[in-house]
PDB file of C-alpha atoms in Angstrom:
ATOM      1  CA  MET C   1       6.173   2.190 -21.325  1.00 66.00           C
ATOM      2  CA  ASN C   2       5.736   5.155 -19.462  1.00 83.00           C
ATOM      3  CA  PRO C   3       5.261   4.629 -15.787  1.00 92.00           C
ATOM      4  CA  LEU C   4       1.625   5.622 -14.620  1.00 95.00           C
ATOM      5  CA  LEU C   5       2.876   8.426 -12.252  1.00 95.00           C
ATOM      6  CA  SER C   6       6.178   9.809 -11.221  1.00 97.00           C
ATOM      7  CA  MET C   7       7.618  11.878  -9.191  1.00 97.00           C
ATOM      8  CA  ASP C   8      10.859  13.126 -10.186  1.00 97.00           C
ATOM      9  CA  ASP C   9      13.062  15.339  -8.050  1.00 97.00           C
ATOM     10  CA  VAL C  10      10.100  16.078  -5.776  1.00 97.00           C
ATOM     11  CA  SER C  11      10.482  18.685  -2.460  1.00 97.00           C
ATOM     12  CA  LEU C  12       7.751  20.315  -0.412  1.00 96.00           C
ATOM     13  CA  SER C  13       8.401  22.346   2.968  1.00 95.00           C
ATOM     14  CA  PHE C  14       5.343  23.355   5.401  1.00 93.00           C
ATOM     15  CA  LYS C  15       6.870  26.741   6.196  1.00 90.00           C
ATOM     16  CA  ALA C  16      10.816  25.997   7.781  1.00 90.00           C
ATOM     17  CA  LYS C  17      10.241  22.499   8.005  1.00 91.00           C
ATOM     18  CA  ARG C  18      11.179  20.316   5.224  1.00 92.00           C
ATOM     19  CA  VAL C  19       8.576  17.438   4.969  1.00 93.00           C
ATOM     20  CA  LEU C  20       9.642  15.749   1.533  1.00 95.00           C
ATOM     21  CA  CYS C  21      13.819  16.193   0.571  1.00 95.00           C
ATOM     22  CA  HIS C  22      14.282  15.653  -3.861  1.00 96.00           C
ATOM     23  CA  LEU C  23      11.775  12.683  -3.445  1.00 96.00           C
ATOM     24  CA  SER C  24      11.655  10.665  -6.897  1.00 97.00           C
ATOM     25  CA  PHE C  25       9.991   7.515  -7.952  1.00 96.00           C
ATOM     26  CA  GLU C  26       7.617   5.847 -10.653  1.00 97.00           C
ATOM     27  CA  VAL C  27       4.916   3.851 -10.340  1.00 97.00           C
ATOM     28  CA  GLU C  28       4.113   1.242 -13.127  1.00 96.00           C
ATOM     29  CA  ARG C  29       0.461   0.629 -14.906  1.00 95.00           C
ATOM     30  CA  GLY C  30      -1.233  -2.547 -13.189  1.00 94.00           C
ATOM     31  CA  GLU C  31       1.316  -2.887 -10.542  1.00 96.00           C
ATOM     32  CA  CYS C  32       0.533  -2.380  -6.746  1.00 97.00           C
ATOM     33  CA  PHE C  33       2.989  -0.062  -5.197  1.00 97.00           C
ATOM     34  CA  GLY C  34       3.733   0.134  -1.464  1.00 96.00           C
ATOM     35  CA  PHE C  35       5.137   3.509   0.191  1.00 95.00           C
ATOM     36  CA  LEU C  36       6.188   2.398   3.773  1.00 93.00           C
ATOM     37  CA  GLY C  37       7.383   4.625   6.332  1.00 90.00           C
ATOM     38  CA  PRO C  38       7.568   5.734  10.144  1.00 88.00           C
ATOM     39  CA  SER C  39       5.041   8.288  11.097  1.00 85.00           C
ATOM     40  CA  GLY C  40       5.049  11.420  10.055  1.00 85.00           C
ATOM     41  CA  ALA C  41       7.270  10.535   7.294  1.00 89.00           C
ATOM     42  CA  GLY C  42       5.383  12.406   4.825  1.00 91.00           C
ATOM     43  CA  LYS C  43       3.129   9.541   2.977  1.00 91.00           C
ATOM     44  CA  THR C  44      -0.137  11.159   3.230  1.00 89.00           C
ATOM     45  CA  THR C  45       1.958  14.556   2.211  1.00 92.00           C
ATOM     46  CA  THR C  46       2.558  12.432  -1.329  1.00 94.00           C
ATOM     47  CA  ILE C  47      -0.482  10.760  -1.964  1.00 91.00           C
ATOM     48  CA  LYS C  48      -2.135  14.659  -1.346  1.00 92.00           C
ATOM     49  CA  LEU C  49       0.542  16.297  -3.708  1.00 94.00           C
ATOM     50  CA  LEU C  50      -0.741  13.233  -5.760  1.00 93.00           C
ATOM     51  CA  THR C  51      -3.647  13.597  -6.231  1.00 90.00           C
ATOM     52  CA  ARG C  52      -3.551  17.984  -6.243  1.00 90.00           C
ATOM     53  CA  GLN C  53      -4.515  18.412  -2.554  1.00 91.00           C
ATOM     54  CA  LEU C  54      -1.570  19.713  -1.896  1.00 94.00           C
ATOM     55  CA  VAL C  55       1.454  21.736  -4.370  1.00 94.00           C
ATOM     56  CA  LYS C  56       5.153  20.717  -4.447  1.00 95.00           C
ATOM     57  CA  ASP C  57       7.746  23.515  -3.623  1.00 95.00           C
ATOM     58  CA  SER C  58      10.056  21.888  -6.785  1.00 96.00           C
ATOM     59  CA  GLY C  59      10.719  19.402  -9.117  1.00 97.00           C
ATOM     60  CA  ARG C  60       7.728  17.304 -10.999  1.00 97.00           C
ATOM     61  CA  ILE C  61       5.226  14.953 -10.886  1.00 97.00           C
ATOM     62  CA  MET C  62       3.816  13.129 -13.817  1.00 96.00           C
ATOM     63  CA  LEU C  63       0.353  11.754 -13.913  1.00 95.00           C
ATOM     64  CA  PHE C  64      -1.396   9.311 -16.875  1.00 94.00           C
ATOM     65  CA  GLY C  65       2.157  10.282 -19.208  1.00 91.00           C
ATOM     66  CA  ARG C  66       1.181  14.387 -18.440  1.00 93.00           C
ATOM     67  CA  ALA C  67       1.761  17.198 -16.295  1.00 95.00           C
ATOM     68  CA  ILE C  68       0.234  17.342 -12.814  1.00 95.00           C
ATOM     69  CA  GLU C  69      -0.729  20.618 -13.452  1.00 94.00           C
ATOM     70  CA  HIS C  70      -1.932  19.779 -16.638  1.00 93.00           C
ATOM     71  CA  ALA C  71      -3.972  17.059 -15.557  1.00 92.00           C
ATOM     72  CA  THR C  72      -7.523  17.307 -16.383  1.00 92.00           C
ATOM     73  CA  ASN C  73     -11.003  16.256 -14.700  1.00 89.00           C
ATOM     74  CA  SER C  74     -11.233  13.234 -16.548  1.00 91.00           C
ATOM     75  CA  ASP C  75      -8.376  12.394 -15.610  1.00 92.00           C
ATOM     76  CA  TYR C  76      -8.935  12.255 -11.598  1.00 90.00           C
ATOM     77  CA  GLU C  77     -12.768  10.968 -12.862  1.00 91.00           C
ATOM     78  CA  ARG C  78     -10.222   7.291 -13.300  1.00 94.00           C
ATOM     79  CA  ILE C  79      -8.820   7.661  -9.987  1.00 95.00           C
ATOM     80  CA  GLY C  80      -9.993   6.108  -6.295  1.00 94.00           C
ATOM     81  CA  ILE C  81      -9.201   7.404  -2.978  1.00 92.00           C
ATOM     82  CA  LEU C  82      -9.066   6.127   0.650  1.00 90.00           C
ATOM     83  CA  SER C  83      -7.588   8.606   2.594  1.00 82.00           C
ATOM     84  CA  ASP C  84      -7.755   9.445   6.976  1.00 71.00           C
ATOM     85  CA  THR C  85     -10.587  12.638   5.034  1.00 61.00           C
ATOM     86  CA  SER C  86     -12.539  10.033   2.937  1.00 69.00           C
ATOM     87  CA  ALA C  87     -16.302  11.235   4.001  1.00 84.00           C
ATOM     88  CA  LEU C  88     -18.869   9.578   4.906  1.00 93.00           C
ATOM     89  CA  TYR C  89     -22.404  10.646   5.065  1.00 94.00           C
ATOM     90  CA  GLU C  90     -23.677   9.921   9.010  1.00 94.00           C
ATOM     91  CA  ARG C  91     -26.819  10.803   8.183  1.00 95.00           C
ATOM     92  CA  MET C  92     -27.200   8.403   5.226  1.00 97.00           C
ATOM     93  CA  THR C  93     -27.365   4.779   5.655  1.00 97.00           C
ATOM     94  CA  ILE C  94     -23.973   2.632   3.934  1.00 97.00           C
ATOM     95  CA  GLU C  95     -25.548   1.796   0.502  1.00 97.00           C
ATOM     96  CA  GLU C  96     -27.151   5.194   0.319  1.00 97.00           C
ATOM     97  CA  ASN C  97     -23.739   6.720   0.608  1.00 97.00           C
ATOM     98  CA  LEU C  98     -22.367   3.892  -1.903  1.00 97.00           C
ATOM     99  CA  ARG C  99     -25.274   5.640  -3.905  1.00 97.00           C
ATOM    100  CA  PHE C 100     -24.226   9.040  -3.919  1.00 96.00           C
ATOM    101  CA  TYR C 101     -21.158   8.607  -4.929  1.00 95.00           C
ATOM    102  CA  ALA C 102     -21.833   6.378  -8.210  1.00 96.00           C
ATOM    103  CA  LYS C 103     -24.163   9.454  -8.821  1.00 95.00           C
ATOM    104  CA  VAL C 104     -21.506  11.739  -8.330  1.00 92.00           C
ATOM    105  CA  ARG C 105     -19.316   9.311 -10.309  1.00 92.00           C
ATOM    106  CA  GLY C 106     -21.665   9.341 -13.186  1.00 93.00           C
ATOM    107  CA  VAL C 107     -22.145   5.724 -13.224  1.00 94.00           C
ATOM    108  CA  THR C 108     -25.005   3.292 -12.573  1.00 95.00           C
ATOM    109  CA  GLY C 109     -23.875   1.683  -9.252  1.00 94.00           C
ATOM    110  CA  ASN C 110     -24.737  -1.557 -10.638  1.00 95.00           C
ATOM    111  CA  ASN C 111     -21.957  -3.013  -8.625  1.00 95.00           C
ATOM    112  CA  ILE C 112     -22.431  -1.970  -5.455  1.00 97.00           C
ATOM    113  CA  PRO C 113     -24.871  -5.033  -4.539  1.00 96.00           C
ATOM    114  CA  THR C 114     -21.248  -6.747  -5.616  1.00 95.00           C
ATOM    115  CA  LEU C 115     -19.487  -4.836  -3.351  1.00 95.00           C
ATOM    116  CA  LEU C 116     -22.028  -5.230  -0.210  1.00 96.00           C
ATOM    117  CA  GLU C 117     -21.759  -8.453  -0.628  1.00 94.00           C
ATOM    118  CA  ARG C 118     -17.981  -8.785  -0.993  1.00 90.00           C
ATOM    119  CA  MET C 119     -16.883  -6.510   2.178  1.00 90.00           C
ATOM    120  CA  ASN C 120     -19.617  -8.199   3.713  1.00 90.00           C
ATOM    121  CA  LEU C 121     -22.124  -5.914   4.492  1.00 95.00           C
ATOM    122  CA  ALA C 122     -24.721  -6.385   2.884  1.00 96.00           C
ATOM    123  CA  ASP C 123     -26.860  -7.234   5.702  1.00 96.00           C
ATOM    124  CA  ASP C 124     -26.016  -4.104   6.836  1.00 96.00           C
ATOM    125  CA  ARG C 125     -26.533  -2.043   3.829  1.00 96.00           C
ATOM    126  CA  LYS C 126     -29.661   0.616   5.198  1.00 97.00           C
ATOM    127  CA  THR C 127     -27.559   0.956   8.985  1.00 97.00           C
ATOM    128  CA  LEU C 128     -26.511   4.870   9.364  1.00 97.00           C
ATOM    129  CA  VAL C 129     -22.656   5.314   8.910  1.00 95.00           C
ATOM    130  CA  LYS C 130     -23.610   7.128  12.873  1.00 95.00           C
ATOM    131  CA  ASN C 131     -24.227   3.873  13.834  1.00 96.00           C
ATOM    132  CA  CYS C 132     -21.734   2.210  12.306  1.00 93.00           C
ATOM    133  CA  SER C 133     -17.902   0.171  14.092  1.00 90.00           C
ATOM    134  CA  LYS C 134     -14.583   1.546  12.901  1.00 87.00           C
ATOM    135  CA  GLY C 135     -14.337  -1.695  10.498  1.00 87.00           C
ATOM    136  CA  MET C 136     -17.433  -0.613   8.880  1.00 91.00           C
ATOM    137  CA  ARG C 137     -16.819   2.970   8.064  1.00 91.00           C
ATOM    138  CA  GLN C 138     -13.361   1.932   6.626  1.00 90.00           C
ATOM    139  CA  ARG C 139     -14.832  -1.245   4.734  1.00 91.00           C
ATOM    140  CA  SER C 140     -17.697   1.734   3.666  1.00 94.00           C
ATOM    141  CA  ALA C 141     -15.400   4.099   2.451  1.00 93.00           C
ATOM    142  CA  LEU C 142     -13.188   1.474   0.538  1.00 93.00           C
ATOM    143  CA  MET C 143     -16.234   0.357  -1.723  1.00 94.00           C
ATOM    144  CA  ALA C 144     -16.869   4.378  -2.217  1.00 95.00           C
ATOM    145  CA  ALA C 145     -13.514   4.716  -3.502  1.00 94.00           C
ATOM    146  CA  LEU C 146     -14.140   1.360  -6.019  1.00 95.00           C
ATOM    147  CA  VAL C 147     -17.745   2.674  -6.951  1.00 95.00           C
ATOM    148  CA  HIS C 148     -16.733   3.920  -9.774  1.00 95.00           C
ATOM    149  CA  GLY C 149     -14.356   1.381 -10.806  1.00 94.00           C
ATOM    150  CA  PRO C 150     -10.770   3.473 -10.779  1.00 95.00           C
ATOM    151  CA  GLU C 151      -7.970   2.382 -13.446  1.00 96.00           C
ATOM    152  CA  LEU C 152      -5.583   4.086 -10.257  1.00 97.00           C
ATOM    153  CA  LEU C 153      -6.135   3.550  -6.638  1.00 96.00           C
ATOM    154  CA  PHE C 154      -4.415   5.124  -3.650  1.00 95.00           C
ATOM    155  CA  LEU C 155      -4.813   3.712  -0.283  1.00 94.00           C
ATOM    156  CA  ASP C 156      -4.041   5.125   2.758  1.00 90.00           C
ATOM    157  CA  GLU C 157      -4.168   2.520   6.198  1.00 88.00           C
ATOM    158  CA  PRO C 158      -6.764   0.904   3.560  1.00 89.00           C
ATOM    159  CA  THR C 159      -7.221  -2.651   6.597  1.00 89.00           C
ATOM    160  CA  SER C 160      -6.378   0.261   9.383  1.00 84.00           C
ATOM    161  CA  GLY C 161      -9.607  -0.775  12.292  1.00 80.00           C
ATOM    162  CA  LEU C 162     -10.521  -4.209  10.579  1.00 86.00           C
ATOM    163  CA  ASP C 163     -10.664  -7.483  11.756  1.00 88.00           C
ATOM    164  CA  PRO C 164      -8.409 -10.018  10.726  1.00 90.00           C
ATOM    165  CA  ALA C 165     -11.215 -11.840   8.550  1.00 87.00           C
ATOM    166  CA  ALA C 166     -11.862  -8.521   7.098  1.00 86.00           C
ATOM    167  CA  ARG C 167      -8.136  -7.960   6.700  1.00 88.00           C
ATOM    168  CA  ALA C 168      -8.285 -10.687   4.805  1.00 89.00           C
ATOM    169  CA  GLU C 169     -11.172  -9.701   2.609  1.00 87.00           C
ATOM    170  CA  VAL C 170     -10.026  -7.133   1.337  1.00 88.00           C
ATOM    171  CA  HIS C 171      -6.791  -8.132   0.791  1.00 92.00           C
ATOM    172  CA  LYS C 172      -8.511 -10.987  -2.065  1.00 90.00           C
ATOM    173  CA  MET C 173     -10.445  -8.155  -3.037  1.00 89.00           C
ATOM    174  CA  LEU C 174      -7.413  -5.650  -3.779  1.00 92.00           C
ATOM    175  CA  HIS C 175      -5.379  -8.806  -5.310  1.00 93.00           C
ATOM    176  CA  GLU C 176      -8.436  -9.421  -7.685  1.00 91.00           C
ATOM    177  CA  LEU C 177      -8.284  -6.305  -9.002  1.00 91.00           C
ATOM    178  CA  ASN C 178      -5.093  -5.555  -9.273  1.00 93.00           C
ATOM    179  CA  ASP C 179      -4.345  -9.332 -11.531  1.00 92.00           C
ATOM    180  CA  HIS C 180      -7.209  -7.405 -13.627  1.00 91.00           C
ATOM    181  CA  GLY C 181      -4.837  -3.808 -14.566  1.00 93.00           C
ATOM    182  CA  THR C 182      -6.369  -1.929 -11.429  1.00 95.00           C
ATOM    183  CA  THR C 183      -2.853   0.230 -10.236  1.00 97.00           C
ATOM    184  CA  VAL C 184      -2.931   0.521  -6.768  1.00 97.00           C
ATOM    185  CA  PHE C 185      -0.423   2.945  -4.548  1.00 97.00           C
ATOM    186  CA  LEU C 186      -0.345   2.089  -0.894  1.00 95.00           C
ATOM    187  CA  THR C 187       0.372   3.051   2.403  1.00 93.00           C
ATOM    188  CA  THR C 188       0.412   0.890   5.243  1.00 89.00           C
ATOM    189  CA  HIS C 189       2.100   0.027   8.608  1.00 85.00           C
ATOM    190  CA  ASP C 190       1.654  -3.263   8.150  1.00 87.00           C
ATOM    191  CA  MET C 191       4.387  -4.671   6.996  1.00 89.00           C
ATOM    192  CA  ALA C 192       3.155  -8.577   6.671  1.00 90.00           C
ATOM    193  CA  GLU C 193       0.362  -6.502   4.039  1.00 93.00           C
ATOM    194  CA  ALA C 194       2.712  -4.818   2.056  1.00 93.00           C
ATOM    195  CA  GLU C 195       4.103  -8.545   1.649  1.00 92.00           C
ATOM    196  CA  ASP C 196       1.506 -10.013   0.425  1.00 92.00           C
ATOM    197  CA  LEU C 197      -0.126  -7.304  -1.662  1.00 95.00           C
ATOM    198  CA  CYS C 198       2.936  -5.005  -3.765  1.00 96.00           C
ATOM    199  CA  HIS C 199       5.114  -5.392  -6.632  1.00 96.00           C
ATOM    200  CA  ARG C 200       7.619  -3.297  -4.851  1.00 97.00           C
ATOM    201  CA  VAL C 201       8.483  -1.099  -2.424  1.00 96.00           C
ATOM    202  CA  GLY C 202       9.219   2.473  -1.373  1.00 96.00           C
ATOM    203  CA  ILE C 203      10.590   3.322   1.920  1.00 94.00           C
ATOM    204  CA  LEU C 204      10.454   6.907   3.315  1.00 93.00           C
ATOM    205  CA  ASN C 205      12.509   8.016   6.265  1.00 92.00           C
ATOM    206  CA  GLU C 206      11.903  11.847   7.470  1.00 90.00           C
ATOM    207  CA  GLY C 207      10.957  13.148   3.825  1.00 92.00           C
ATOM    208  CA  ALA C 208      13.615  11.427   1.912  1.00 93.00           C
ATOM    209  CA  LEU C 209      13.231   8.072  -0.795  1.00 94.00           C
ATOM    210  CA  VAL C 210      15.977   4.875   1.232  1.00 94.00           C
ATOM    211  CA  ALA C 211      14.989   2.532  -0.853  1.00 94.00           C
ATOM    212  CA  CYS C 212      12.707   1.373  -3.390  1.00 95.00           C
ATOM    213  CA  ASP C 213      13.243  -2.633  -4.636  1.00 95.00           C
ATOM    214  CA  ALA C 214      10.622  -6.135  -4.513  1.00 96.00           C
ATOM    215  CA  PRO C 215      10.428  -6.706  -1.121  1.00 93.00           C
ATOM    216  CA  ASP C 216      11.957 -10.280  -1.647  1.00 91.00           C
ATOM    217  CA  ALA C 217      14.814  -8.129  -3.412  1.00 92.00           C
ATOM    218  CA  LEU C 218      15.155  -5.780   0.021  1.00 91.00           C
ATOM    219  CA  ARG C 219      14.859  -8.822   1.924  1.00 87.00           C
ATOM    220  CA  LEU C 220      18.083 -10.455   0.630  1.00 85.00           C
ATOM    221  CA  ARG C 221      19.745  -6.767   0.499  1.00 86.00           C
ATOM    222  CA  PHE C 222      20.041  -7.320   4.080  1.00 83.00           C
ATOM    223  CA  ALA C 223      20.312 -10.871   4.455  1.00 80.00           C
ATOM    224  CA  ARG C 224      22.902 -12.013   6.345  1.00 78.00           C
ATOM    225  CA  ASN C 225      26.128 -14.012   5.264  1.00 74.00           C
ATOM    226  CA  GLU C 226      24.522 -17.535   7.375  1.00 81.00           C
ATOM    227  CA  VAL C 227      22.878 -20.485   6.639  1.00 81.00           C
ATOM    228  CA  LEU C 228      21.468 -22.869   9.265  1.00 84.00           C
ATOM    229  CA  MET C 229      21.078 -26.794   8.947  1.00 85.00           C
ATOM    230  CA  ARG C 230      18.860 -28.435  10.864  1.00 90.00           C
ATOM    231  CA  LEU C 231      20.069 -32.314  11.629  1.00 90.00           C
ATOM    232  CA  ALA C 232      18.258 -34.997  13.154  1.00 88.00           C
ATOM    233  CA  SER C 233      19.876 -35.363  16.646  1.00 89.00           C
ATOM    234  CA  GLY C 234      17.595 -32.127  16.665  1.00 85.00           C
ATOM    235  CA  ARG C 235      21.046 -29.519  16.743  1.00 88.00           C
ATOM    236  CA  ILE C 236      21.433 -26.492  14.458  1.00 89.00           C
ATOM    237  CA  VAL C 237      24.149 -25.979  12.840  1.00 86.00           C
ATOM    238  CA  ARG C 238      25.226 -22.515  11.350  1.00 86.00           C
ATOM    239  CA  ALA C 239      27.736 -22.570   8.567  1.00 84.00           C
ATOM    240  CA  THR C 240      28.723 -18.746   6.475  1.00 84.00           C
ATOM    241  CA  LYS C 241      27.794 -19.057   2.517  1.00 83.00           C
ATOM    242  CA  ASP C 242      31.054 -18.962   1.155  1.00 81.00           C
ATOM    243  CA  ALA C 243      33.959 -21.252   1.157  1.00 86.00           C
ATOM    244  CA  ALA C 244      34.511 -20.723   4.918  1.00 85.00           C
ATOM    245  CA  GLY C 245      31.430 -22.595   5.216  1.00 84.00           C
ATOM    246  CA  ALA C 246      31.425 -24.649   2.566  1.00 88.00           C
ATOM    247  CA  PRO C 247      32.823 -28.250   5.020  1.00 87.00           C
ATOM    248  CA  ALA C 248      30.181 -27.429   7.282  1.00 86.00           C
ATOM    249  CA  VAL C 249      28.086 -27.744   4.466  1.00 86.00           C
ATOM    250  CA  ALA C 250      29.191 -30.173   3.256  1.00 89.00           C
ATOM    251  CA  GLU C 251      29.875 -32.562   5.987  1.00 85.00           C
ATOM    252  CA  ALA C 252      25.712 -32.258   7.414  1.00 83.00           C
ATOM    253  CA  LEU C 253      24.546 -33.088   3.778  1.00 87.00           C
ATOM    254  CA  ALA C 254      27.225 -35.821   3.741  1.00 88.00           C
ATOM    255  CA  SER C 255      25.854 -37.573   7.383  1.00 87.00           C
ATOM    256  CA  GLY C 256      21.994 -37.924   5.616  1.00 88.00           C
ATOM    257  CA  THR C 257      21.217 -36.573   8.577  1.00 87.00           C
ATOM    258  CA  CYS C 258      20.635 -32.761   7.062  1.00 89.00           C
ATOM    259  CA  LEU C 259      16.819 -32.072   7.908  1.00 88.00           C
ATOM    260  CA  SER C 260      16.644 -28.483   6.091  1.00 89.00           C
ATOM    261  CA  ILE C 261      18.863 -26.051   5.649  1.00 88.00           C
ATOM    262  CA  HIS C 262      17.782 -22.424   4.680  1.00 79.00           C
ATOM    263  CA  SER C 263      19.768 -19.268   4.254  1.00 78.00           C
ATOM    264  CA  VAL C 264      18.684 -16.328   6.834  1.00 74.00           C
ATOM    265  CA  GLU C 265      16.768 -13.106   5.397  1.00 77.00           C
ATOM    266  CA  PRO C 266      15.118 -10.521   7.500  1.00 81.00           C
ATOM    267  CA  ASP C 267      11.803 -10.010   6.765  1.00 82.00           C
ATOM    268  CA  LEU C 268      10.275  -6.463   5.652  1.00 87.00           C
ATOM    269  CA  GLU C 269       9.883  -5.370   9.044  1.00 87.00           C
ATOM    270  CA  GLU C 270      13.364  -6.114   9.994  1.00 85.00           C
ATOM    271  CA  VAL C 271      14.790  -4.208   6.884  1.00 86.00           C
ATOM    272  CA  PHE C 272      12.261  -1.496   7.472  1.00 87.00           C
ATOM    273  CA  LEU C 273      13.703  -1.489  11.149  1.00 86.00           C
ATOM    274  CA  GLU C 274      17.359  -1.161   9.721  1.00 85.00           C
ATOM    275  CA  LEU C 275      16.915   1.548   7.025  1.00 87.00           C
ATOM    276  CA  THR C 276      14.754   3.806   9.477  1.00 85.00           C
ATOM    277  CA  GLY C 277      15.367   3.027  12.820  1.00 77.00           C
ATOM    278  CA  ARG C 278      12.414   3.662  14.206  1.00 61.00           C
ATOM    279  CA  GLU C 279       8.929   1.908  14.367  1.00 55.00           C
ATOM    280  CA  PHE C 280       5.857   2.633  12.572  1.00 46.00           C
TER     281      PHE C 280
END
């Protein structure tokens, strides 16, 4: 099966500054793909290339099975975008914005009441956007991206500014959308969010892809050669995961005092720092 979208050896420069360097990856239909990287690594630039807000210098970009240069208006009607430039009209209410975007997208907007309920904004639907908090604006912009039921959803920091309850509700909605076949391309600085939502993640550093795999596979790749055993006495015994450590493991198990044993893998945040050497 052909991927829903792909980049093959794509590069882009702004004057003398190289922003993306020979970038290659694929996103399969129905996948939630996380695109991670430090600030300034090129994540938002990549989304702008995939949505034709920018034009590459070289390489090939495919979208819905065709070169992006030949993508049609109907192709883009199948896409929803939440980005740092997502526009809401300040002097319109939340609901008026959603009705407007539904009309622009050529849909009835029958799902608007459900979206408002899911985002806990039903009681605020008549609030002018200019009077909304940052979290309300973010949830409203997400609803605007979803109002036409897109097949492919680009999300650039979708939970930025949200409190934990709203963040959990967004995650639940994205899981449901993904379970029903929506393909999600997600950028985030939240490594726990990426682990929760994404089937695979690509890690970008200084415009180049330095890793691309399932979160668990990346964690295992950077796992330490060590197991930890907690004994009934409270003592922690460390042993290597090889023949040299086998006697210590066997002794702990034979004694009947081993309460737990587990290998030592980093979380995705540790993997990210190992690969990039940088904070988010």
